[in-house]
PDB file of C-alpha atoms in Angstrom:
ATOM      1  CA  UNK A 210      17.071  60.728 -37.230  1.00  0.00           C
ATOM      2  CA  UNK A 211      13.433  61.017 -39.218  1.00  0.00           C
ATOM      3  CA  UNK A 212      11.506  64.131 -39.363  1.00  0.00           C
ATOM      4  CA  UNK A 213       8.488  62.843 -36.813  1.00  0.00           C
ATOM      5  CA  UNK A 214      11.078  62.178 -34.174  1.00  0.00           C
ATOM      6  CA  UNK A 215      12.769  65.363 -34.260  1.00  0.00           C
ATOM      7  CA  UNK A 216       9.744  67.246 -34.439  1.00  0.00           C
ATOM      8  CA  UNK A 217       8.721  65.417 -30.946  1.00  0.00           C
ATOM      9  CA  UNK A 218      11.453  66.872 -29.015  1.00  0.00           C
ATOM     10  CA  UNK A 219      10.276  70.422 -28.859  1.00  0.00           C
ATOM     11  CA  UNK A 220       7.164  68.796 -27.511  1.00  0.00           C
ATOM     12  CA  UNK A 221       8.960  67.220 -25.271  1.00  0.00           C
ATOM     13  CA  UNK A 222      11.878  69.390 -23.884  1.00  0.00           C
ATOM     14  CA  UNK A 223       9.234  72.421 -22.082  1.00  0.00           C
ATOM     15  CA  UNK A 224       7.934  69.191 -19.788  1.00  0.00           C
ATOM     16  CA  UNK A 225      12.528  70.365 -18.060  1.00  0.00           C
ATOM     17  CA  UNK A 226      11.626  73.794 -18.290  1.00  0.00           C
ATOM     18  CA  UNK A 227       9.466  74.213 -14.640  1.00  0.00           C
ATOM     19  CA  UNK A 228      11.344  72.576 -12.679  1.00  0.00           C
ATOM     20  CA  UNK A 229      14.690  74.579 -14.688  1.00  0.00           C
ATOM     21  CA  UNK A 230      13.125  78.110 -14.474  1.00  0.00           C
ATOM     22  CA  UNK A 231      12.209  77.786 -10.783  1.00  0.00           C
ATOM     23  CA  UNK A 232      16.370  76.795  -9.861  1.00  0.00           C
ATOM     24  CA  UNK A 233      16.649  80.143 -12.401  1.00  0.00           C
ATOM     25  CA  UNK A 234      14.472  82.080 -10.547  1.00  0.00           C
ATOM     26  CA  UNK A 235      15.801  81.000  -6.880  1.00  0.00           C
ATOM     27  CA  UNK A 236      19.837  81.682  -8.465  1.00  0.00           C
ATOM     28  CA  UNK A 237      19.315  84.278 -10.468  1.00  0.00           C
ATOM     29  CA  UNK A 238      19.562  87.911 -10.217  1.00  0.00           C
ATOM     30  CA  UNK A 239      15.962  89.142 -10.393  1.00  0.00           C
ATOM     31  CA  UNK A 240      16.939  90.940 -13.775  1.00  0.00           C
ATOM     32  CA  UNK A 241      19.012  88.098 -15.543  1.00  0.00           C
ATOM     33  CA  UNK A 242      16.205  86.306 -14.528  1.00  0.00           C
ATOM     34  CA  UNK A 243      13.768  87.725 -15.991  1.00  0.00           C
ATOM     35  CA  UNK A 244      15.514  87.999 -19.348  1.00  0.00           C
ATOM     36  CA  UNK A 245      16.548  84.520 -19.199  1.00  0.00           C
ATOM     37  CA  UNK A 246      13.214  83.224 -18.310  1.00  0.00           C
ATOM     38  CA  UNK A 247      10.933  84.555 -20.602  1.00  0.00           C
ATOM     39  CA  UNK A 248      14.000  83.922 -24.262  1.00  0.00           C
ATOM     40  CA  UNK A 249      12.884  79.890 -22.597  1.00  0.00           C
ATOM     41  CA  UNK A 250       9.851  80.515 -22.718  1.00  0.00           C
ATOM     42  CA  UNK A 251       9.826  82.141 -25.723  1.00  0.00           C
ATOM     43  CA  UNK A 252      11.058  79.682 -27.422  1.00  0.00           C
ATOM     44  CA  UNK A 253      10.400  76.675 -26.425  1.00  0.00           C
ATOM     45  CA  UNK A 254       6.360  78.187 -27.117  1.00  0.00           C
ATOM     46  CA  UNK A 255       7.561  78.772 -30.396  1.00  0.00           C
ATOM     47  CA  UNK A 256       9.531  75.582 -30.863  1.00  0.00           C
ATOM     48  CA  UNK A 257       6.683  73.526 -29.583  1.00  0.00           C
ATOM     49  CA  UNK A 258       3.233  75.678 -32.205  1.00  0.00           C
ATOM     50  CA  UNK A 259       6.371  74.814 -35.735  1.00  0.00           C
ATOM     51  CA  UNK A 260       6.176  71.578 -34.278  1.00  0.00           C
ATOM     52  CA  UNK A 261       2.533  70.668 -34.254  1.00  0.00           C
ATOM     53  CA  UNK A 262       2.108  73.212 -37.604  1.00  0.00           C
ATOM     54  CA  UNK A 263       5.148  70.298 -38.799  1.00  0.00           C
ATOM     55  CA  UNK A 264       2.686  67.122 -37.744  1.00  0.00           C
ATOM     56  CA  UNK A 265       0.285  68.946 -39.177  1.00  0.00           C
ATOM     57  CA  UNK A 266       1.010  70.013 -43.283  1.00  0.00           C
ATOM     58  CA  UNK A 267       2.495  66.235 -42.902  1.00  0.00           C
ATOM     59  CA  UNK A 268      -0.558  64.915 -42.381  1.00  0.00           C
ATOM     60  CA  UNK A 269      -1.911  67.247 -44.798  1.00  0.00           C
ATOM     61  CA  UNK A 270       0.332  66.296 -48.039  1.00  0.00           C
ATOM     62  CA  UNK A 271      -1.369  62.581 -47.434  1.00  0.00           C
ATOM     63  CA  UNK A 272      -3.812  64.335 -48.890  1.00  0.00           C
ATOM     64  CA  UNK A 273      -5.149  63.653 -52.389  1.00  0.00           C
ATOM     65  CA  UNK A 274      -6.079  67.101 -52.476  1.00  0.00           C
ATOM     66  CA  UNK A 275      -3.376  69.038 -50.908  1.00  0.00           C
ATOM     67  CA  UNK A 276      -1.233  66.411 -52.397  1.00  0.00           C
ATOM     68  CA  UNK A 277      -1.824  67.642 -55.520  1.00  0.00           C
ATOM     69  CA  UNK A 278      -1.363  71.557 -54.090  1.00  0.00           C
ATOM     70  CA  UNK A 279       1.331  71.123 -53.322  1.00  0.00           C
ATOM     71  CA  UNK A 280       2.418  69.073 -56.540  1.00  0.00           C
ATOM     72  CA  UNK A 281       3.455  65.856 -55.999  1.00  0.00           C
ATOM     73  CA  UNK A 282       4.280  63.834 -58.402  1.00  0.00           C
ATOM     74  CA  UNK A 283       5.574  60.798 -55.586  1.00  0.00           C
ATOM     75  CA  UNK A 284       3.902  59.680 -52.183  1.00  0.00           C
ATOM     76  CA  UNK A 285       5.560  61.697 -49.379  1.00  0.00           C
ATOM     77  CA  UNK A 286       8.060  59.564 -47.448  1.00  0.00           C
ATOM     78  CA  UNK A 287       8.034  60.381 -43.670  1.00  0.00           C
ATOM     79  CA  UNK A 288       6.213  57.604 -41.957  1.00  0.00           C
ATOM     80  CA  UNK A 289       3.505  55.312 -41.937  1.00  0.00           C
ATOM     81  CA  UNK A 290       0.161  56.780 -42.982  1.00  0.00           C
ATOM     82  CA  UNK A 291      -0.897  54.441 -38.659  1.00  0.00           C
ATOM     83  CA  UNK A 292       1.349  57.231 -37.354  1.00  0.00           C
ATOM     84  CA  UNK A 293       1.614  60.128 -39.983  1.00  0.00           C
ATOM     85  CA  UNK A 294      -2.830  60.645 -39.779  1.00  0.00           C
ATOM     86  CA  UNK A 295      -2.928  60.462 -35.656  1.00  0.00           C
ATOM     87  CA  UNK A 296      -0.576  62.184 -34.988  1.00  0.00           C
ATOM     88  CA  UNK A 297      -1.853  64.964 -37.861  1.00  0.00           C
ATOM     89  CA  UNK A 298      -5.724  65.125 -35.908  1.00  0.00           C
ATOM     90  CA  UNK A 299      -3.895  65.013 -32.586  1.00  0.00           C
ATOM     91  CA  UNK A 300      -1.584  67.982 -33.643  1.00  0.00           C
ATOM     92  CA  UNK A 301      -4.580  69.829 -35.546  1.00  0.00           C
ATOM     93  CA  UNK A 302      -6.581  69.532 -32.495  1.00  0.00           C
ATOM     94  CA  UNK A 303      -4.286  71.188 -30.427  1.00  0.00           C
ATOM     95  CA  UNK A 304      -3.743  74.047 -32.576  1.00  0.00           C
ATOM     96  CA  UNK A 305      -6.419  74.726 -32.789  1.00  0.00           C
ATOM     97  CA  UNK A 306      -7.493  74.527 -28.778  1.00  0.00           C
ATOM     98  CA  UNK A 307      -3.984  77.123 -28.045  1.00  0.00           C
ATOM     99  CA  UNK A 308      -4.951  79.531 -31.477  1.00  0.00           C
ATOM    100  CA  UNK A 309      -8.612  79.526 -29.931  1.00  0.00           C
ATOM    101  CA  UNK A 310      -6.753  80.037 -26.194  1.00  0.00           C
ATOM    102  CA  UNK A 311      -4.484  83.182 -27.969  1.00  0.00           C
ATOM    103  CA  UNK A 312      -7.302  85.246 -29.101  1.00  0.00           C
ATOM    104  CA  UNK A 313      -9.239  84.693 -26.261  1.00  0.00           C
ATOM    105  CA  UNK A 314      -6.416  86.253 -24.018  1.00  0.00           C
ATOM    106  CA  UNK A 315      -5.458  88.909 -26.654  1.00  0.00           C
ATOM    107  CA  UNK A 316      -8.532  90.176 -26.610  1.00  0.00           C
ATOM    108  CA  UNK A 317      -9.538  90.163 -22.933  1.00  0.00           C
ATOM    109  CA  UNK A 318      -5.852  91.895 -22.507  1.00  0.00           C
ATOM    110  CA  UNK A 319      -7.156  93.765 -24.867  1.00  0.00           C
ATOM    111  CA  UNK A 320     -10.275  95.359 -23.634  1.00  0.00           C
ATOM    112  CA  UNK A 321      -8.326  95.063 -19.618  1.00  0.00           C
ATOM    113  CA  UNK A 322      -5.898  97.749 -21.241  1.00  0.00           C
ATOM    114  CA  UNK A 323      -8.373 100.006 -22.752  1.00  0.00           C
ATOM    115  CA  UNK A 324     -10.867  99.976 -19.696  1.00  0.00           C
ATOM    116  CA  UNK A 325      -7.863 101.019 -17.289  1.00  0.00           C
ATOM    117  CA  UNK A 326      -6.284 103.925 -19.359  1.00  0.00           C
ATOM    118  CA  UNK A 327      -9.826 105.071 -19.941  1.00  0.00           C
ATOM    119  CA  UNK A 328     -10.192 105.001 -15.781  1.00  0.00           C
ATOM    120  CA  UNK A 329      -6.493 106.196 -15.393  1.00  0.00           C
ATOM    121  CA  UNK A 330      -8.042 109.248 -18.360  1.00  0.00           C
ATOM    122  CA  UNK A 331     -11.265 110.031 -16.341  1.00  0.00           C
ATOM    123  CA  UNK A 332      -9.049 111.518 -13.044  1.00  0.00           C
ATOM    124  CA  UNK A 333      -6.317 114.083 -13.512  1.00  0.00           C
ATOM    125  CA  UNK A 334      -2.146 112.916 -13.005  1.00  0.00           C
ATOM    126  CA  UNK A 335       0.575 114.735 -10.987  1.00  0.00           C
ATOM    127  CA  UNK A 336       3.264 113.623 -12.890  1.00  0.00           C
ATOM    128  CA  UNK A 337       3.154 109.443 -13.823  1.00  0.00           C
ATOM    129  CA  UNK A 338       0.502 109.466 -10.698  1.00  0.00           C
ATOM    130  CA  UNK A 339      -3.033 108.766 -10.783  1.00  0.00           C
ATOM    131  CA  UNK A 340      -5.212 108.394  -8.418  1.00  0.00           C
ATOM    132  CA  UNK A 341      -8.121 107.082  -8.367  1.00  0.00           C
ATOM    133  CA  UNK A 342     -10.859 106.971  -5.282  1.00  0.00           C
ATOM    134  CA  UNK A 343     -12.386 103.662  -4.458  1.00  0.00           C
ATOM    135  CA  UNK A 344     -12.989 101.624  -1.195  1.00  0.00           C
ATOM    136  CA  UNK A 345     -10.967  98.831  -2.305  1.00  0.00           C
ATOM    137  CA  UNK A 346      -6.581  99.173  -2.005  1.00  0.00           C
ATOM    138  CA  UNK A 347      -5.280  99.016  -5.521  1.00  0.00           C
ATOM    139  CA  UNK A 348      -1.802  99.665  -7.266  1.00  0.00           C
ATOM    140  CA  UNK A 349      -0.220  99.124 -10.565  1.00  0.00           C
ATOM    141  CA  UNK A 350       2.248 100.456 -13.337  1.00  0.00           C
ATOM    142  CA  UNK A 351      -0.290 100.481 -16.374  1.00  0.00           C
ATOM    143  CA  UNK A 352       2.021 100.282 -20.050  1.00  0.00           C
ATOM    144  CA  UNK A 353       0.696 103.077 -22.585  1.00  0.00           C
ATOM    145  CA  UNK A 354       2.075 106.278 -23.635  1.00  0.00           C
ATOM    146  CA  UNK A 355       2.271 108.026 -21.814  1.00  0.00           C
ATOM    147  CA  UNK A 356       3.518 104.819 -18.921  1.00  0.00           C
ATOM    148  CA  UNK A 357       1.155 105.393 -15.434  1.00  0.00           C
ATOM    149  CA  UNK A 358       1.542 104.525 -12.152  1.00  0.00           C
ATOM    150  CA  UNK A 359      -2.180 103.691 -10.940  1.00  0.00           C
ATOM    151  CA  UNK A 360      -2.907 103.987  -7.145  1.00  0.00           C
ATOM    152  CA  UNK A 361      -6.141 104.273  -5.274  1.00  0.00           C
ATOM    153  CA  UNK A 362      -6.313 106.090  -2.559  1.00  0.00           C
ATOM    154  CA  UNK A 363      -7.964 103.218   0.216  1.00  0.00           C
ATOM    155  CA  UNK A 364      -4.343 101.560  -0.684  1.00  0.00           C
ATOM    156  CA  UNK A 365      -2.921 105.446  -0.458  1.00  0.00           C
ATOM    157  CA  UNK A 366      -4.421 105.092   2.782  1.00  0.00           C
ATOM    158  CA  UNK A 367      -2.893 101.222   3.826  1.00  0.00           C
ATOM    159  CA  UNK A 368       0.283 102.429   3.759  1.00  0.00           C
ATOM    160  CA  UNK A 369       2.212 105.526   5.517  1.00  0.00           C
ATOM    161  CA  UNK A 370       4.229 108.383   3.568  1.00  0.00           C
ATOM    162  CA  UNK A 371       7.952 105.724   3.487  1.00  0.00           C
ATOM    163  CA  UNK A 372       5.925 102.536   2.363  1.00  0.00           C
ATOM    164  CA  UNK A 373       4.336 104.987  -0.458  1.00  0.00           C
ATOM    165  CA  UNK A 374       7.879 106.259  -1.440  1.00  0.00           C
ATOM    166  CA  UNK A 375       8.444 102.824  -1.441  1.00  0.00           C
ATOM    167  CA  UNK A 376       5.619 101.324  -3.648  1.00  0.00           C
ATOM    168  CA  UNK A 377       5.766 104.137  -6.762  1.00  0.00           C
ATOM    169  CA  UNK A 378       9.190 104.003  -6.232  1.00  0.00           C
ATOM    170  CA  UNK A 379       8.089  99.811  -7.430  1.00  0.00           C
ATOM    171  CA  UNK A 380       5.322 100.953 -10.191  1.00  0.00           C
ATOM    172  CA  UNK A 381       8.056 103.231 -11.362  1.00  0.00           C
ATOM    173  CA  UNK A 382      10.698 100.369 -12.205  1.00  0.00           C
ATOM    174  CA  UNK A 383       7.673  98.064 -13.795  1.00  0.00           C
ATOM    175  CA  UNK A 384       7.451 101.278 -16.480  1.00  0.00           C
ATOM    176  CA  UNK A 385      10.913 101.934 -16.408  1.00  0.00           C
ATOM    177  CA  UNK A 386      12.087  98.333 -16.936  1.00  0.00           C
ATOM    178  CA  UNK A 387       9.096  97.102 -19.266  1.00  0.00           C
ATOM    179  CA  UNK A 388       8.179  94.826 -17.679  1.00  0.00           C
ATOM    180  CA  UNK A 389       4.579  94.523 -19.140  1.00  0.00           C
ATOM    181  CA  UNK A 390       6.102  93.244 -22.418  1.00  0.00           C
ATOM    182  CA  UNK A 391       7.865  90.561 -20.354  1.00  0.00           C
ATOM    183  CA  UNK A 392       4.911  89.375 -18.454  1.00  0.00           C
ATOM    184  CA  UNK A 393       2.653  89.491 -21.810  1.00  0.00           C
ATOM    185  CA  UNK A 394       5.480  86.893 -23.340  1.00  0.00           C
ATOM    186  CA  UNK A 395       4.990  84.890 -20.507  1.00  0.00           C
ATOM    187  CA  UNK A 396       1.494  84.859 -20.564  1.00  0.00           C
ATOM    188  CA  UNK A 397       0.517  84.174 -24.403  1.00  0.00           C
ATOM    189  CA  UNK A 398       3.907  81.003 -24.029  1.00  0.00           C
ATOM    190  CA  UNK A 399       1.637  79.276 -21.753  1.00  0.00           C
ATOM    191  CA  UNK A 400      -0.976  79.339 -23.982  1.00  0.00           C
ATOM    192  CA  UNK A 401       1.023  77.292 -26.536  1.00  0.00           C
ATOM    193  CA  UNK A 402       2.542  74.312 -24.722  1.00  0.00           C
ATOM    194  CA  UNK A 403       0.817  73.975 -20.904  1.00  0.00           C
ATOM    195  CA  UNK A 404       3.591  73.234 -18.872  1.00  0.00           C
ATOM    196  CA  UNK A 405       5.000  76.803 -19.517  1.00  0.00           C
ATOM    197  CA  UNK A 406       2.841  77.988 -16.944  1.00  0.00           C
ATOM    198  CA  UNK A 407       4.268  77.470 -14.189  1.00  0.00           C
ATOM    199  CA  UNK A 408       7.184  79.254 -16.189  1.00  0.00           C
ATOM    200  CA  UNK A 409       5.089  82.153 -16.554  1.00  0.00           C
ATOM    201  CA  UNK A 410       4.015  82.610 -12.814  1.00  0.00           C
ATOM    202  CA  UNK A 411       8.533  82.412 -12.862  1.00  0.00           C
ATOM    203  CA  UNK A 412       8.575  85.516 -15.128  1.00  0.00           C
ATOM    204  CA  UNK A 413       5.899  87.311 -13.112  1.00  0.00           C
ATOM    205  CA  UNK A 414       7.888  86.674  -9.753  1.00  0.00           C
ATOM    206  CA  UNK A 415      11.212  87.428 -11.194  1.00  0.00           C
ATOM    207  CA  UNK A 416       9.383  90.701 -12.584  1.00  0.00           C
ATOM    208  CA  UNK A 417       8.128  91.695  -9.164  1.00  0.00           C
ATOM    209  CA  UNK A 418      11.913  91.024  -7.290  1.00  0.00           C
ATOM    210  CA  UNK A 419      13.251  92.823 -10.426  1.00  0.00           C
ATOM    211  CA  UNK A 420      11.157  96.018  -8.949  1.00  0.00           C
ATOM    212  CA  UNK A 421      11.718  95.142  -4.998  1.00  0.00           C
ATOM    213  CA  UNK A 422      14.588  95.321  -5.464  1.00  0.00           C
ATOM    214  CA  UNK A 423      15.135  98.653  -7.645  1.00  0.00           C
ATOM    215  CA  UNK A 424      12.784  99.834  -4.967  1.00  0.00           C
ATOM    216  CA  UNK A 425      14.799  98.622  -1.469  1.00  0.00           C
ATOM    217  CA  UNK A 426      17.300 100.788  -3.519  1.00  0.00           C
ATOM    218  CA  UNK A 427      16.167 103.909  -4.478  1.00  0.00           C
ATOM    219  CA  UNK A 428      14.192 104.062  -0.490  1.00  0.00           C
ATOM    220  CA  UNK A 429      17.965 102.504   0.865  1.00  0.00           C
ATOM    221  CA  UNK A 430      16.213 100.600   3.258  1.00  0.00           C
ATOM    222  CA  UNK A 431      15.566  96.812   2.605  1.00  0.00           C
ATOM    223  CA  UNK A 432      13.359  96.342   5.229  1.00  0.00           C
ATOM    224  CA  UNK A 433      11.335  99.152   4.326  1.00  0.00           C
ATOM    225  CA  UNK A 434      10.785  97.737   1.340  1.00  0.00           C
ATOM    226  CA  UNK A 435       9.485  94.197   3.008  1.00  0.00           C
ATOM    227  CA  UNK A 436       6.978  95.591   5.063  1.00  0.00           C
ATOM    228  CA  UNK A 437       5.503  98.101   1.447  1.00  0.00           C
ATOM    229  CA  UNK A 438       5.562  95.300   0.040  1.00  0.00           C
ATOM    230  CA  UNK A 439       4.041  92.875   3.158  1.00  0.00           C
ATOM    231  CA  UNK A 440       0.938  95.524   3.446  1.00  0.00           C
ATOM    232  CA  UNK A 441       0.274  96.754   0.252  1.00  0.00           C
ATOM    233  CA  UNK A 442      -0.339  92.704  -0.464  1.00  0.00           C
ATOM    234  CA  UNK A 443      -2.369  92.567   2.505  1.00  0.00           C
ATOM    235  CA  UNK A 444      -4.548  95.565   1.891  1.00  0.00           C
ATOM    236  CA  UNK A 445      -5.074  94.793  -1.834  1.00  0.00           C
ATOM    237  CA  UNK A 446      -6.111  91.042  -0.450  1.00  0.00           C
ATOM    238  CA  UNK A 447      -9.148  93.264   0.037  1.00  0.00           C
ATOM    239  CA  UNK A 448      -9.215  94.807  -3.248  1.00  0.00           C
ATOM    240  CA  UNK A 449     -11.830  94.028  -6.516  1.00  0.00           C
ATOM    241  CA  UNK A 450      -8.915  94.587  -8.951  1.00  0.00           C
ATOM    242  CA  UNK A 451     -10.066  94.835 -12.868  1.00  0.00           C
ATOM    243  CA  UNK A 452      -6.676  95.364 -14.115  1.00  0.00           C
ATOM    244  CA  UNK A 453      -4.862  94.034 -16.704  1.00  0.00           C
ATOM    245  CA  UNK A 454      -2.473  90.846 -16.614  1.00  0.00           C
ATOM    246  CA  UNK A 455      -0.227  93.055 -17.882  1.00  0.00           C
ATOM    247  CA  UNK A 456       0.302  95.540 -15.778  1.00  0.00           C
ATOM    248  CA  UNK A 457       2.317  94.500 -12.659  1.00  0.00           C
ATOM    249  CA  UNK A 458       1.217  95.295  -9.344  1.00  0.00           C
ATOM    250  CA  UNK A 459       3.302  95.401  -5.648  1.00  0.00           C
ATOM    251  CA  UNK A 460       1.188  92.985  -3.997  1.00  0.00           C
ATOM    252  CA  UNK A 461       1.010  89.743  -6.497  1.00  0.00           C
ATOM    253  CA  UNK A 462       2.969  87.833  -6.727  1.00  0.00           C
ATOM    254  CA  UNK A 463       4.810  84.908  -3.557  1.00  0.00           C
ATOM    255  CA  UNK A 464       4.581  87.368  -1.800  1.00  0.00           C
ATOM    256  CA  UNK A 465       6.254  85.811   1.550  1.00  0.00           C
ATOM    257  CA  UNK A 466       8.647  85.084  -0.703  1.00  0.00           C
ATOM    258  CA  UNK A 467       9.593  88.676  -2.072  1.00  0.00           C
ATOM    259  CA  UNK A 468       9.651  89.314   1.614  1.00  0.00           C
ATOM    260  CA  UNK A 469      11.984  86.966   2.448  1.00  0.00           C
ATOM    261  CA  UNK A 470      14.153  87.924  -0.515  1.00  0.00           C
ATOM    262  CA  UNK A 471      14.493  91.709   0.713  1.00  0.00           C
ATOM    263  CA  UNK A 472      15.070  90.607   4.369  1.00  0.00           C
ATOM    264  CA  UNK A 473      18.854  89.467   3.440  1.00  0.00           C
ATOM    265  CA  UNK A 474      21.620  90.774   1.538  1.00  0.00           C
ATOM    266  CA  UNK A 475      21.270  90.936  -2.608  1.00  0.00           C
ATOM    267  CA  UNK A 476      22.190  87.608  -3.908  1.00  0.00           C
ATOM    268  CA  UNK A 477      25.177  87.528  -5.455  1.00  0.00           C
ATOM    269  CA  UNK A 478      24.770  84.655  -8.595  1.00  0.00           C
ATOM    270  CA  UNK A 479      27.417  82.195  -8.098  1.00  0.00           C
ATOM    271  CA  UNK A 480      28.599  79.392 -10.457  1.00  0.00           C
ATOM    272  CA  UNK A 481      25.258  77.334 -10.070  1.00  0.00           C
ATOM    273  CA  UNK A 482      23.265  80.276 -10.969  1.00  0.00           C
ATOM    274  CA  UNK A 483      25.206  80.284 -14.458  1.00  0.00           C
ATOM    275  CA  UNK A 484      25.357  76.741 -15.077  1.00  0.00           C
ATOM    276  CA  UNK A 485      21.283  76.566 -14.622  1.00  0.00           C
ATOM    277  CA  UNK A 486      20.924  79.314 -16.828  1.00  0.00           C
ATOM    278  CA  UNK A 487      23.213  78.161 -19.335  1.00  0.00           C
ATOM    279  CA  UNK A 488      21.154  74.141 -19.082  1.00  0.00           C
ATOM    280  CA  UNK A 489      17.550  76.460 -19.512  1.00  0.00           C
ATOM    281  CA  UNK A 490      18.715  78.119 -21.889  1.00  0.00           C
ATOM    282  CA  UNK A 491      21.064  74.884 -23.819  1.00  0.00           C
ATOM    283  CA  UNK A 492      17.484  73.412 -23.408  1.00  0.00           C
ATOM    284  CA  UNK A 493      15.436  76.426 -25.707  1.00  0.00           C
ATOM    285  CA  UNK A 494      18.490  76.145 -28.315  1.00  0.00           C
ATOM    286  CA  UNK A 495      17.740  71.991 -28.741  1.00  0.00           C
ATOM    287  CA  UNK A 496      14.569  73.437 -28.851  1.00  0.00           C
ATOM    288  CA  UNK A 497      15.194  75.332 -31.784  1.00  0.00           C
ATOM    289  CA  UNK A 498      17.992  73.406 -33.260  1.00  0.00           C
ATOM    290  CA  UNK A 499      15.593  70.396 -33.472  1.00  0.00           C
ATOM    291  CA  UNK A 500      11.949  71.448 -34.585  1.00  0.00           C
ATOM    292  CA  UNK A 501      14.149  73.740 -37.679  1.00  0.00           C
ATOM    293  CA  UNK A 502      15.921  70.298 -39.124  1.00  0.00           C
ATOM    294  CA  UNK A 503      12.700  68.648 -38.774  1.00  0.00           C
ATOM    295  CA  UNK A 504      11.177  71.533 -41.281  1.00  0.00           C
ATOM    296  CA  UNK A 505      14.403  71.266 -43.401  1.00  0.00           C
ATOM    297  CA  UNK A 506      13.702  67.211 -43.185  1.00  0.00           C
ATOM    298  CA  UNK A 507       9.975  67.652 -44.274  1.00  0.00           C
ATOM    299  CA  UNK A 508      10.999  70.152 -46.654  1.00  0.00           C
ATOM    300  CA  UNK A 509      14.087  68.229 -48.425  1.00  0.00           C
ATOM    301  CA  UNK A 510      11.519  65.279 -48.390  1.00  0.00           C
ATOM    302  CA  UNK A 511       8.629  67.239 -49.464  1.00  0.00           C
ATOM    303  CA  UNK A 512      10.735  68.214 -52.999  1.00  0.00           C
ATOM    304  CA  UNK A 513      11.742  64.949 -53.470  1.00  0.00           C
ATOM    305  CA  UNK A 514       7.812  63.545 -53.374  1.00  0.00           C
ATOM    306  CA  UNK A 515       7.600  66.935 -56.064  1.00  0.00           C
ATOM    307  CA  UNK A 516      10.659  64.913 -58.146  1.00  0.00           C
ATOM    308  CA  UNK A 517      12.831  68.065 -58.291  1.00  0.00           C
ATOM    309  CA  UNK A 518      15.373  65.843 -55.982  1.00  0.00           C
ATOM    310  CA  UNK A 519      16.480  62.258 -55.480  1.00  0.00           C
ATOM    311  CA  UNK A 520      16.956  60.862 -52.750  1.00  0.00           C
TER     312      UNK A 520
END
């Protein structure tokens, strides 16, 4: 298989990820789903970006200036110019859009994190708990050193004492599990390929479900945990939160699905869950294999064009 066809696979395979991610999120334990979904998203995003870079490189090496810089003494034989040139232009445009979106997202997230840390730093903390005086109900896990649980006075007034314990346990699990790293990785992956945007939401749901289960175990009452999640989400609808996207919150995500999951017995993954996870990871592995093989094929053809090796 030629390099252009190999490099097409990493661009097409992410289209299968949303359906597989939904099934994996429903069938796997939340913690396992978080790892599987994030790993697959990052690999698929990286491979698609590498494939776009491969198309751009082959297009550039067709130009005399870059061919001279690459010390090519023979024409680069990848595909007809009628195919290479449009593919390279389209790939360059896609990479530019992705890079611009990534830069804007990272800048906005850094600003939001700094602002959130500054707000939390202006009030005294009780251990890892930071209470902000605000008429808007909100609560979230703030990453950094040290980790903080940020909650507003309005949110505290919206919950009773037992529900507050669920809320605190939920947010502590986010910080303990480093869920902000998973959310940040999924967010960046979603900017690399549009098909990975639903996977980003599946990762966010898995993070919330993992924290829900930890909170339910901490208080020993799944119905109480479900009630606390529902009431926190209902109160948070009135919130004007400026929290960073990588700061997970108890009231975010598809709350009805989370509450329903808490009202039933903990899910025990079966063979179907293992098959779904294996299929999603196999999709990522195939994408990696195709991009790596395509890159090696391009490298070999460049060496041929340089006269270093014969076909």
